[in-house]
Amino acid sequence: VTDHFDVVVIGAGVLGAAAGYYLSREGWSVGIFERGAVNRQGSGSTAGNLHIQAIHPRRPGQAVPVDIKRFLPLQLAASNMWTTLEEELGEGFEMTRNGGLMVAETPAQVAELEAKHRAELGAGIETEVLSGEDARKILPILSDKILAADWCSRDGYANPLLVTLAFLRRARDCGAVISPFTPVTGIDLEGESFTVRSGDRRWHASHVVNVAGPWIANVGRLTRLNIGVGAVAIQMHLTRRAGPRMQVLVQHVGEALSVKQVQAGNVMIGGGWPAASLSMEGRSQPSLASARGNVQQAVRVLPWIGDLQLLRTWAGPLAVTRDEMPVVGEVPGCRNYFVAGGTYAFTFAPLWGKCIADLVGRRPPAAALEGLEPKRICRVV
Ligand SMILES: Cc1cc2nc3c(=O)[nH]c(=O)nc-3n(C[C@H](O)[C@H](O)[C@H](O)COP(=O)(O)OP(=O)(O)OC[C@H]3O[C@@H](n4cnc5c(N)ncnc54)[C@H](O)[C@@H]3O)c2cc1C
């Protein structure tokens, strides 16, 4: 049994899996510790959309909007990594890059589409604002009420139940040790290295990577770090399978909505609508009001969905920061302790995983992380 790792990664969601892969690929000895089963929390309940065009900046009830311009260069970098990821990991995960339409229903929303399109072009993401008629040539089931849509050929989705496992398998092939049902219960700082504990068991580590998603703050407290990451629960809706009618991802510029038909034929509807309750120990509970609101939007934009049967809804936890921006980097005052997490971490998973490996290796990160560093939300207590 190994009692020393170069890097202990805490959390086996998509970020822990990606960071574990990029680190172990470079020859670091890596231990990935997971409290429960792997990929069960945010990463097992996500919609799995690859959001490359500028997103709608607010979930329902979200007070501070996402800085969508700051996101764009990061989305482009993540998009480029996803393009080669199935090949790199040597297995498919039902990635579909058929593009996406962000729709507008009012003249004011059309103006918003134009503005976001200019920002996208400025960031090197090619998009095109289409008339409603041209958008319906791409997706004939779009409502007649859609006036225009921003088209981005890079948008897509992947099966989140497969992506994390693909990263974990390759990490294991590179020597990483993956320990599910091993909650990290203590992290003692000794000089610049760490003793990581799970109950009575302990391991020495030169580096710690805290990618515990909604539990980042709890894990931080084990090392007397106050990390300003909270949690909300949001929900998804899935219809029964139908014949293929939608090849593209659909979003709305003025409202939180995402709709797609996955490879098995089910239509998946989301947008970050709030769940009835957040549970950090068990399962968060979906809300009927959110189900009604989210599904009604989807039917308004895509009337065909109204004839489908709803199969199930579920809710999952999401890590959030005060400024709604991700957090990625080394914690100030705690050398060799890194954190990564926050919103849209599925889209950003390969990028954040690679950035963590770069930072551990003391190289410039794969993406410029200005404004995302932990210093804005972390302090040693
Ligand atoms: C319903 C929903 C829809 C979403 N849709 C999208 C989308 O379409 N596109 C997109 O880009 N993003 C989306 N997101 C966001 C994205 O899915 C998440 O940000 C991402 O999956 C989070 O991954 P993570 O690895 O950071 O966290 P998680 O997947 O939550 O993993 C953290 C892990 O840490 C473990 N852990 C916690 N404490 C400990 C401990 N003490 N010891 C060991 N392990 C511990 C947990 O058990 C958990 O498995 C969505 C999220 C939700 C909930």
CSV table of C-alpha atoms and ligand atoms in Angstrom, one decimal:
chain,number,residue,atom,x,y,z
A,1,VAL,CA,0.0,0.0,0.0
A,2,THR,CA,1.4,3.4,-1.0
A,3,ASP,CA,1.6,5.8,1.9
A,4,HIS,CA,3.0,8.7,-0.1
A,5,PHE,CA,1.6,10.5,-3.1
A,6,ASP,CA,3.0,13.4,-5.0
A,7,VAL,CA,-0.5,14.7,-5.3
A,8,VAL,CA,-3.7,13.9,-3.4
A,9,VAL,CA,-6.8,14.8,-5.3
A,10,ILE,CA,-9.9,15.2,-3.2
A,11,GLY,CA,-13.1,14.5,-5.1
A,12,ALA,CA,-13.8,12.2,-8.0
A,13,GLY,CA,-16.2,14.3,-10.0
A,14,VAL,CA,-15.2,15.4,-13.5
A,15,LEU,CA,-12.7,17.8,-12.2
A,16,GLY,CA,-10.9,15.4,-9.9
A,17,ALA,CA,-10.9,12.8,-12.7
A,18,ALA,CA,-9.5,15.3,-15.3
A,19,ALA,CA,-6.9,16.7,-12.9
A,20,GLY,CA,-5.9,13.2,-11.9
A,21,TYR,CA,-5.5,12.2,-15.5
A,22,TYR,CA,-3.4,15.2,-16.5
A,23,LEU,CA,-1.2,14.9,-13.4
A,24,SER,CA,-0.6,11.2,-13.6
A,25,ARG,CA,0.1,11.4,-17.4
A,26,GLU,CA,3.1,13.6,-16.5
A,27,GLY,CA,4.4,11.0,-14.1
A,28,TRP,CA,3.3,12.4,-10.8
A,29,SER,CA,2.1,9.7,-8.3
A,30,VAL,CA,-1.5,10.6,-7.7
A,31,GLY,CA,-4.1,9.4,-5.2
A,32,ILE,CA,-7.7,10.3,-6.0
A,33,PHE,CA,-9.9,10.1,-2.9
A,34,GLU,CA,-13.7,10.2,-3.1
A,35,ARG,CA,-16.2,10.4,-0.2
A,36,GLY,CA,-18.8,8.2,-2.0
A,37,ALA,CA,-19.1,6.5,-5.4
A,38,VAL,CA,-17.2,8.3,-8.2
A,39,ASN,CA,-19.1,10.8,-10.4
A,40,ARG,CA,-22.3,10.8,-8.3
A,41,GLN,CA,-22.7,14.5,-7.4
A,42,GLY,CA,-22.7,17.5,-9.7
A,43,SER,CA,-20.8,15.6,-12.4
A,44,GLY,CA,-23.3,12.7,-12.3
A,45,SER,CA,-26.4,14.9,-12.4
A,46,THR,CA,-25.2,17.5,-14.9
A,47,ALA,CA,-26.8,18.2,-18.3
A,48,GLY,CA,-23.4,17.7,-19.9
A,49,ASN,CA,-23.6,20.6,-22.3
A,50,LEU,CA,-20.5,21.9,-23.9
A,51,HIS,CA,-21.3,25.6,-23.8
A,52,ILE,CA,-19.0,27.4,-26.2
A,53,GLN,CA,-21.1,30.4,-27.4
A,54,ALA,CA,-21.7,33.0,-24.7
A,55,ILE,CA,-24.1,31.7,-22.1
A,56,HIS,CA,-27.2,33.2,-20.6
A,57,PRO,CA,-25.6,34.7,-17.5
A,58,ARG,CA,-28.1,33.9,-14.8
A,59,ARG,CA,-29.9,30.8,-13.4
A,60,PRO,CA,-33.4,31.8,-12.1
A,61,GLY,CA,-32.8,33.6,-8.8
A,62,GLN,CA,-29.1,34.1,-9.4
A,63,ALA,CA,-28.3,37.6,-8.0
A,64,VAL,CA,-24.9,38.3,-9.7
A,65,PRO,CA,-24.6,37.5,-13.4
A,66,VAL,CA,-21.6,35.5,-14.8
A,67,ASP,CA,-19.1,37.7,-16.5
A,68,ILE,CA,-19.7,36.3,-19.9
A,69,LYS,CA,-16.9,38.2,-21.7
A,70,ARG,CA,-14.4,36.8,-19.3
A,71,PHE,CA,-15.7,33.3,-20.0
A,72,LEU,CA,-15.3,33.5,-23.8
A,73,PRO,CA,-11.5,32.9,-24.1
A,74,LEU,CA,-11.8,30.1,-21.6
A,75,GLN,CA,-14.7,28.6,-23.5
A,76,LEU,CA,-12.6,28.7,-26.7
A,77,ALA,CA,-9.6,27.0,-25.0
A,78,ALA,CA,-11.9,24.3,-23.5
A,79,SER,CA,-13.6,23.8,-26.9
A,80,ASN,CA,-10.3,23.1,-28.5
A,81,MET,CA,-9.5,20.5,-25.9
A,82,TRP,CA,-12.8,18.7,-26.2
A,83,THR,CA,-12.3,18.5,-30.0
A,84,THR,CA,-9.5,15.9,-29.5
A,85,LEU,CA,-10.5,14.5,-26.1
A,86,GLU,CA,-12.2,11.2,-27.2
A,87,GLU,CA,-9.1,10.4,-29.3
A,88,GLU,CA,-6.7,11.4,-26.5
A,89,LEU,CA,-8.6,9.3,-23.9
A,90,GLY,CA,-9.0,6.4,-26.4
A,91,GLU,CA,-12.7,5.9,-25.8
A,92,GLY,CA,-15.9,7.5,-26.9
A,93,PHE,CA,-18.3,9.3,-24.5
A,94,GLU,CA,-21.1,10.1,-26.9
A,95,MET,CA,-19.7,13.6,-27.6
A,96,THR,CA,-21.9,15.4,-30.1
A,97,ARG,CA,-20.6,18.7,-31.7
A,98,ASN,CA,-23.5,19.4,-34.0
A,99,GLY,CA,-23.7,23.1,-33.0
A,100,GLY,CA,-26.1,25.1,-31.0
A,101,LEU,CA,-28.8,27.8,-31.5
A,102,MET,CA,-29.4,30.5,-28.9
A,103,VAL,CA,-32.8,31.8,-29.7
A,104,ALA,CA,-34.5,35.3,-29.3
A,105,GLU,CA,-38.2,36.0,-29.2
A,106,THR,CA,-38.3,39.8,-29.0
A,107,PRO,CA,-36.6,42.6,-30.8
A,108,ALA,CA,-34.7,43.5,-27.6
A,109,GLN,CA,-33.4,39.9,-27.4
A,110,VAL,CA,-32.4,40.1,-31.1
A,111,ALA,CA,-30.2,43.1,-30.2
A,112,GLU,CA,-28.7,41.1,-27.3
A,113,LEU,CA,-27.9,38.3,-29.8
A,114,GLU,CA,-26.1,40.8,-32.0
A,115,ALA,CA,-24.1,42.2,-29.1
A,116,LYS,CA,-23.1,38.7,-27.9
A,117,HIS,CA,-22.2,37.7,-31.5
A,118,ARG,CA,-19.8,40.6,-31.7
A,119,ALA,CA,-18.2,39.7,-28.4
A,120,GLU,CA,-17.8,36.1,-29.6
A,121,LEU,CA,-16.1,37.1,-32.8
A,122,GLY,CA,-13.8,39.3,-30.8
A,123,ALA,CA,-12.8,36.3,-28.7
A,124,GLY,CA,-12.2,34.2,-31.8
A,125,ILE,CA,-15.4,32.1,-31.5
A,126,GLU,CA,-17.2,32.0,-34.9
A,127,THR,CA,-20.9,32.5,-34.6
A,128,GLU,CA,-23.6,33.8,-36.9
A,129,VAL,CA,-26.9,35.5,-36.1
A,130,LEU,CA,-29.6,33.8,-38.2
A,131,SER,CA,-33.1,35.0,-39.0
A,132,GLY,CA,-35.9,32.9,-37.5
A,133,GLU,CA,-36.5,31.4,-40.9
A,134,ASP,CA,-32.9,30.4,-41.3
A,135,ALA,CA,-32.8,29.0,-37.8
A,136,ARG,CA,-35.8,26.8,-38.7
A,137,LYS,CA,-33.9,25.5,-41.7
A,138,ILE,CA,-31.4,24.0,-39.3
A,139,LEU,CA,-34.1,23.0,-36.8
A,140,PRO,CA,-37.6,22.8,-38.3
A,141,ILE,CA,-39.2,22.1,-35.0
A,142,LEU,CA,-38.3,25.6,-33.6
A,143,SER,CA,-41.4,27.7,-32.9
A,144,ASP,CA,-42.6,30.2,-35.4
A,145,LYS,CA,-42.3,32.8,-32.6
A,146,ILE,CA,-38.5,32.6,-32.7
A,147,LEU,CA,-37.3,35.8,-34.4
A,148,ALA,CA,-33.6,35.1,-34.6
A,149,ALA,CA,-30.9,32.8,-33.3
A,150,ASP,CA,-27.1,32.9,-32.7
A,151,TRP,CA,-25.5,29.8,-34.3
A,152,CYS,CA,-22.3,28.3,-33.0
A,153,SER,CA,-21.0,25.2,-34.6
A,154,ARG,CA,-18.8,24.4,-31.6
A,155,ASP,CA,-21.6,23.9,-29.1
A,156,GLY,CA,-22.5,20.3,-28.1
A,157,TYR,CA,-22.8,17.9,-25.3
A,158,ALA,CA,-21.2,14.7,-24.0
A,159,ASN,CA,-22.5,11.9,-21.8
A,160,PRO,CA,-21.4,12.9,-18.3
A,161,LEU,CA,-21.8,9.3,-17.0
A,162,LEU,CA,-19.0,8.3,-19.5
A,163,VAL,CA,-16.6,11.3,-19.5
A,164,THR,CA,-15.5,11.1,-15.8
A,165,LEU,CA,-15.0,7.4,-16.1
A,166,ALA,CA,-12.9,7.8,-19.2
A,167,PHE,CA,-10.6,10.3,-17.4
A,168,LEU,CA,-10.4,8.0,-14.4
A,169,ARG,CA,-9.5,4.9,-16.4
A,170,ARG,CA,-6.7,6.7,-18.2
A,171,ALA,CA,-5.5,8.2,-14.9
A,172,ARG,CA,-5.4,4.6,-13.5
A,173,ASP,CA,-3.6,3.4,-16.6
A,174,CYS,CA,-0.9,6.1,-15.8
A,175,GLY,CA,-0.6,4.8,-12.2
A,176,ALA,CA,-3.2,6.9,-10.3
A,177,VAL,CA,-4.7,5.1,-7.3
A,178,ILE,CA,-8.5,5.8,-7.1
A,179,SER,CA,-10.1,5.3,-3.7
A,180,PRO,CA,-13.9,5.6,-3.7
A,181,PHE,CA,-15.8,5.6,-0.3
A,182,THR,CA,-12.8,7.2,1.3
A,183,PRO,CA,-13.8,10.5,2.7
A,184,VAL,CA,-10.9,12.8,3.5
A,185,THR,CA,-11.5,13.7,7.2
A,186,GLY,CA,-8.3,15.5,8.0
A,187,ILE,CA,-5.4,17.3,6.3
A,188,ASP,CA,-2.5,18.3,8.4
A,189,LEU,CA,0.0,20.8,7.1
A,190,GLU,CA,3.6,20.0,8.0
A,191,GLY,CA,6.0,22.6,6.5
A,192,GLU,CA,5.2,22.4,2.8
A,193,SER,CA,3.8,18.9,2.7
A,194,PHE,CA,0.6,17.3,4.0
A,195,THR,CA,-0.7,14.3,5.9
A,196,VAL,CA,-4.1,13.4,4.6
A,197,ARG,CA,-6.4,11.3,6.8
A,198,SER,CA,-9.5,9.3,6.2
A,199,GLY,CA,-10.6,8.0,9.6
A,200,ASP,CA,-7.6,6.0,11.0
A,201,ARG,CA,-5.8,5.8,7.6
A,202,ARG,CA,-3.2,8.4,6.6
A,203,TRP,CA,-1.1,9.3,3.6
A,204,HIS,CA,1.7,11.8,3.1
A,205,ALA,CA,1.4,14.1,0.1
A,206,SER,CA,3.6,16.8,-1.3
A,207,HIS,CA,0.6,18.5,-3.0
A,208,VAL,CA,-3.2,18.7,-2.3
A,209,VAL,CA,-5.8,19.4,-5.0
A,210,ASN,CA,-9.2,20.3,-3.5
A,211,VAL,CA,-11.8,19.6,-6.2
A,212,ALA,CA,-14.6,18.6,-3.8
A,213,GLY,CA,-17.2,20.7,-5.7
A,214,PRO,CA,-19.9,21.9,-3.4
A,215,TRP,CA,-17.8,20.6,-0.5
A,216,ILE,CA,-14.7,22.7,-1.3
A,217,ALA,CA,-15.3,24.9,1.8
A,218,ASN,CA,-15.7,21.8,4.1
A,219,VAL,CA,-12.5,20.3,2.8
A,220,GLY,CA,-10.8,23.7,3.1
A,221,ARG,CA,-11.7,23.9,6.8
A,222,LEU,CA,-9.7,20.7,7.4
A,223,THR,CA,-6.5,22.8,6.8
A,224,ARG,CA,-7.9,25.9,8.5
A,225,LEU,CA,-8.7,27.5,5.2
A,226,ASN,CA,-11.7,29.6,4.7
A,227,ILE,CA,-12.6,29.1,1.0
A,228,GLY,CA,-15.7,31.1,-0.1
A,229,VAL,CA,-17.4,28.4,-2.1
A,230,GLY,CA,-21.1,27.6,-1.4
A,231,ALA,CA,-23.6,25.3,-2.9
A,232,VAL,CA,-27.0,25.5,-4.6
A,233,ALA,CA,-29.1,22.6,-6.1
A,234,ILE,CA,-30.5,22.8,-9.6
A,235,GLN,CA,-32.6,20.4,-11.6
A,236,MET,CA,-33.0,18.6,-14.9
A,237,HIS,CA,-35.9,17.0,-16.8
A,238,LEU,CA,-35.9,14.1,-19.2
A,239,THR,CA,-38.6,12.9,-21.5
A,240,ARG,CA,-39.1,9.4,-22.8
A,241,ARG,CA,-37.2,8.4,-26.0
A,242,ALA,CA,-38.5,9.7,-29.3
A,243,GLY,CA,-37.3,9.4,-32.9
A,244,PRO,CA,-34.5,11.8,-33.8
A,245,ARG,CA,-35.8,15.3,-34.4
A,246,MET,CA,-33.1,17.5,-32.8
A,247,GLN,CA,-29.4,17.4,-33.7
A,248,VAL,CA,-28.5,20.7,-32.0
A,249,LEU,CA,-28.4,22.2,-28.6
A,250,VAL,CA,-31.0,24.9,-28.0
A,251,GLN,CA,-30.7,27.8,-25.5
A,252,HIS,CA,-32.5,31.1,-24.9
A,253,VAL,CA,-30.8,34.5,-24.8
A,254,GLY,CA,-33.3,36.0,-22.4
A,255,GLU,CA,-34.0,33.0,-20.1
A,256,ALA,CA,-32.3,30.1,-18.5
A,257,LEU,CA,-33.0,27.2,-20.8
A,258,SER,CA,-31.1,24.4,-22.5
A,259,VAL,CA,-32.7,21.6,-24.5
A,260,LYS,CA,-31.2,18.8,-26.5
A,261,GLN,CA,-32.0,15.3,-27.7
A,262,VAL,CA,-29.4,12.8,-26.5
A,263,GLN,CA,-28.2,9.9,-28.6
A,264,ALA,CA,-30.6,7.5,-27.0
A,265,GLY,CA,-33.5,9.7,-28.1
A,266,ASN,CA,-34.5,11.3,-24.8
A,267,VAL,CA,-35.0,15.1,-24.7
A,268,MET,CA,-33.1,16.7,-21.8
A,269,ILE,CA,-34.3,20.0,-20.5
A,270,GLY,CA,-32.4,22.2,-18.0
A,271,GLY,CA,-31.2,25.7,-17.5
A,272,GLY,CA,-30.3,25.8,-13.8
A,273,TRP,CA,-33.8,26.1,-12.3
A,274,PRO,CA,-33.7,25.8,-8.5
A,275,ALA,CA,-34.4,22.5,-6.8
A,276,ALA,CA,-36.8,22.3,-3.8
A,277,SER,CA,-34.0,21.5,-1.4
A,278,LEU,CA,-30.2,21.1,-1.3
A,279,SER,CA,-28.9,18.1,0.5
A,280,MET,CA,-25.1,17.8,1.2
A,281,GLU,CA,-25.5,14.3,2.6
A,282,GLY,CA,-28.2,12.6,0.4
A,283,ARG,CA,-30.1,13.6,-2.7
A,284,SER,CA,-31.3,17.1,-3.4
A,285,GLN,CA,-35.1,17.1,-4.2
A,286,PRO,CA,-36.5,18.5,-7.4
A,287,SER,CA,-39.2,21.2,-7.3
A,288,LEU,CA,-42.5,20.8,-9.1
A,289,ALA,CA,-42.7,24.6,-9.7
A,290,SER,CA,-39.3,24.6,-11.4
A,291,ALA,CA,-40.3,21.5,-13.4
A,292,ARG,CA,-43.4,23.3,-14.6
A,293,GLY,CA,-41.5,26.5,-15.4
A,294,ASN,CA,-38.6,24.9,-17.2
A,295,VAL,CA,-40.7,22.5,-19.2
A,296,GLN,CA,-43.2,25.2,-20.2
A,297,GLN,CA,-40.3,27.3,-21.6
A,298,ALA,CA,-39.0,24.3,-23.6
A,299,VAL,CA,-42.5,23.6,-25.1
A,300,ARG,CA,-42.9,27.3,-26.0
A,301,VAL,CA,-39.6,27.3,-27.9
A,302,LEU,CA,-40.0,23.7,-29.3
A,303,PRO,CA,-43.7,22.9,-29.4
A,304,TRP,CA,-43.0,19.3,-30.5
A,305,ILE,CA,-41.8,18.5,-26.9
A,306,GLY,CA,-45.4,19.1,-25.7
A,307,ASP,CA,-46.4,15.7,-27.1
A,308,LEU,CA,-43.6,13.8,-25.3
A,309,GLN,CA,-43.9,12.1,-21.9
A,310,LEU,CA,-41.8,13.3,-19.0
A,311,LEU,CA,-39.8,10.3,-17.7
A,312,ARG,CA,-38.0,11.8,-14.7
A,313,THR,CA,-36.5,14.8,-13.0
A,314,TRP,CA,-33.5,15.0,-10.7
A,315,ALA,CA,-31.5,17.6,-8.9
A,316,GLY,CA,-27.8,18.0,-8.2
A,317,PRO,CA,-25.5,20.3,-6.3
A,318,LEU,CA,-23.5,23.0,-7.9
A,319,ALA,CA,-20.5,24.8,-6.4
A,320,VAL,CA,-21.0,28.6,-6.4
A,321,THR,CA,-18.9,31.6,-5.5
A,322,ARG,CA,-20.0,35.1,-4.6
A,323,ASP,CA,-19.0,36.5,-8.0
A,324,GLU,CA,-20.4,33.4,-9.8
A,325,MET,CA,-17.0,32.9,-11.4
A,326,PRO,CA,-14.9,29.7,-11.2
A,327,VAL,CA,-12.0,29.4,-8.8
A,328,VAL,CA,-8.8,27.9,-10.1
A,329,GLY,CA,-5.3,28.1,-8.6
A,330,GLU,CA,-3.0,27.8,-5.6
A,331,VAL,CA,-4.3,29.0,-2.3
A,332,PRO,CA,-2.3,32.0,-1.1
A,333,GLY,CA,-0.5,31.3,2.2
A,334,CYS,CA,-0.7,27.6,1.7
A,335,ARG,CA,1.9,26.5,-0.8
A,336,ASN,CA,1.2,23.4,-2.8
A,337,TYR,CA,-2.5,23.5,-2.0
A,338,PHE,CA,-4.6,24.0,-5.1
A,339,VAL,CA,-8.3,24.4,-5.6
A,340,ALA,CA,-10.5,24.2,-8.8
A,341,GLY,CA,-14.3,24.4,-9.0
A,342,GLY,CA,-17.4,26.5,-9.6
A,343,THR,CA,-19.9,27.0,-12.3
A,344,TYR,CA,-19.8,25.3,-15.7
A,345,ALA,CA,-17.1,22.9,-14.5
A,346,PHE,CA,-18.3,20.3,-17.0
A,347,THR,CA,-17.5,22.4,-20.0
A,348,PHE,CA,-14.2,23.6,-18.4
A,349,ALA,CA,-13.2,20.2,-17.0
A,350,PRO,CA,-10.3,19.4,-19.4
A,351,LEU,CA,-9.1,23.0,-19.2
A,352,TRP,CA,-9.2,23.2,-15.4
A,353,GLY,CA,-7.6,19.7,-15.1
A,354,LYS,CA,-4.8,20.8,-17.4
A,355,CYS,CA,-4.3,24.1,-15.6
A,356,ILE,CA,-4.0,22.3,-12.2
A,357,ALA,CA,-1.4,20.0,-13.7
A,358,ASP,CA,0.5,23.0,-15.1
A,359,LEU,CA,0.3,24.8,-11.7
A,360,VAL,CA,1.5,21.8,-9.8
A,361,GLY,CA,4.4,21.5,-12.3
A,362,ARG,CA,5.1,25.3,-11.8
A,363,ARG,CA,4.5,26.1,-15.5
A,364,PRO,CA,2.3,28.8,-16.9
A,365,PRO,CA,-1.3,27.4,-17.0
A,366,ALA,CA,-3.0,26.4,-20.2
A,367,ALA,CA,-5.3,29.4,-19.8
A,368,ALA,CA,-4.8,32.8,-18.3
A,369,LEU,CA,-6.5,32.6,-14.9
A,370,GLU,CA,-6.6,36.3,-14.0
A,371,GLY,CA,-9.7,37.1,-11.9
A,372,LEU,CA,-10.3,33.4,-11.2
A,373,GLU,CA,-7.5,32.9,-8.6
A,374,PRO,CA,-8.4,31.7,-5.1
A,375,LYS,CA,-7.0,34.9,-3.5
A,376,ARG,CA,-10.3,36.7,-4.0
A,377,ILE,CA,-12.3,34.2,-1.9
A,378,CYS,CA,-9.7,32.4,0.4
A,379,ARG,CA,-8.0,33.2,3.6
A,380,VAL,CA,-6.1,31.2,6.2
A,381,VAL,CA,-7.9,31.3,9.6
B,1,LIG,C1,-28.2,19.8,-12.8
B,1,LIG,C2,-26.9,20.4,-13.3
B,1,LIG,C3,-26.8,20.7,-14.6
B,1,LIG,C4,-25.5,21.2,-15.0
B,1,LIG,N1,-25.4,21.5,-16.4
B,1,LIG,C5,-24.1,21.8,-16.8
B,1,LIG,C6,-23.9,21.9,-18.2
B,1,LIG,O1,-24.7,21.6,-19.1
B,1,LIG,N2,-22.6,22.3,-18.6
B,1,LIG,C7,-21.6,22.6,-17.8
B,1,LIG,O2,-20.6,23.0,-18.2
B,1,LIG,N3,-21.9,22.5,-16.4
B,1,LIG,C8,-23.1,22.1,-16.0
B,1,LIG,N4,-23.3,21.9,-14.6
B,1,LIG,C9,-22.2,22.2,-13.7
B,1,LIG,C10,-21.2,21.1,-13.8
B,1,LIG,O3,-21.8,19.9,-14.0
B,1,LIG,C11,-20.5,21.0,-12.4
B,1,LIG,O4,-19.9,22.3,-12.2
B,1,LIG,C12,-19.4,19.9,-12.4
B,1,LIG,O5,-19.8,18.7,-12.8
B,1,LIG,C13,-18.7,19.9,-11.1
B,1,LIG,O6,-17.7,19.0,-11.1
B,1,LIG,P1,-16.7,18.9,-9.8
B,1,LIG,O7,-15.8,17.7,-10.1
B,1,LIG,O8,-16.1,20.2,-9.5
B,1,LIG,O9,-17.7,18.6,-8.6
B,1,LIG,P2,-18.6,17.3,-8.2
B,1,LIG,O10,-19.0,16.5,-9.4
B,1,LIG,O11,-19.7,17.7,-7.3
B,1,LIG,O12,-17.5,16.4,-7.4
B,1,LIG,C14,-17.0,16.7,-6.2
B,1,LIG,C15,-16.8,15.4,-5.5
B,1,LIG,O13,-16.1,15.6,-4.3
B,1,LIG,C16,-16.5,14.6,-3.4
B,1,LIG,N5,-16.1,15.0,-2.0
B,1,LIG,C17,-16.7,16.0,-1.2
B,1,LIG,N6,-16.1,16.0,0.0
B,1,LIG,C18,-15.1,15.0,0.0
B,1,LIG,C19,-14.2,14.6,1.0
B,1,LIG,N7,-14.1,15.1,2.2
B,1,LIG,N8,-13.4,13.5,0.6
B,1,LIG,C20,-13.4,13.0,-0.6
B,1,LIG,N9,-14.3,13.4,-1.6
B,1,LIG,C21,-15.1,14.4,-1.3
B,1,LIG,C22,-18.0,14.5,-3.6
B,1,LIG,O14,-18.5,13.3,-3.1
B,1,LIG,C23,-18.0,14.7,-5.1
B,1,LIG,O15,-18.1,13.4,-5.7
B,1,LIG,C24,-24.5,21.4,-14.1
B,1,LIG,C25,-24.6,21.1,-12.8
B,1,LIG,C26,-25.8,20.5,-12.3
B,1,LIG,C27,-26.0,20.1,-10.9
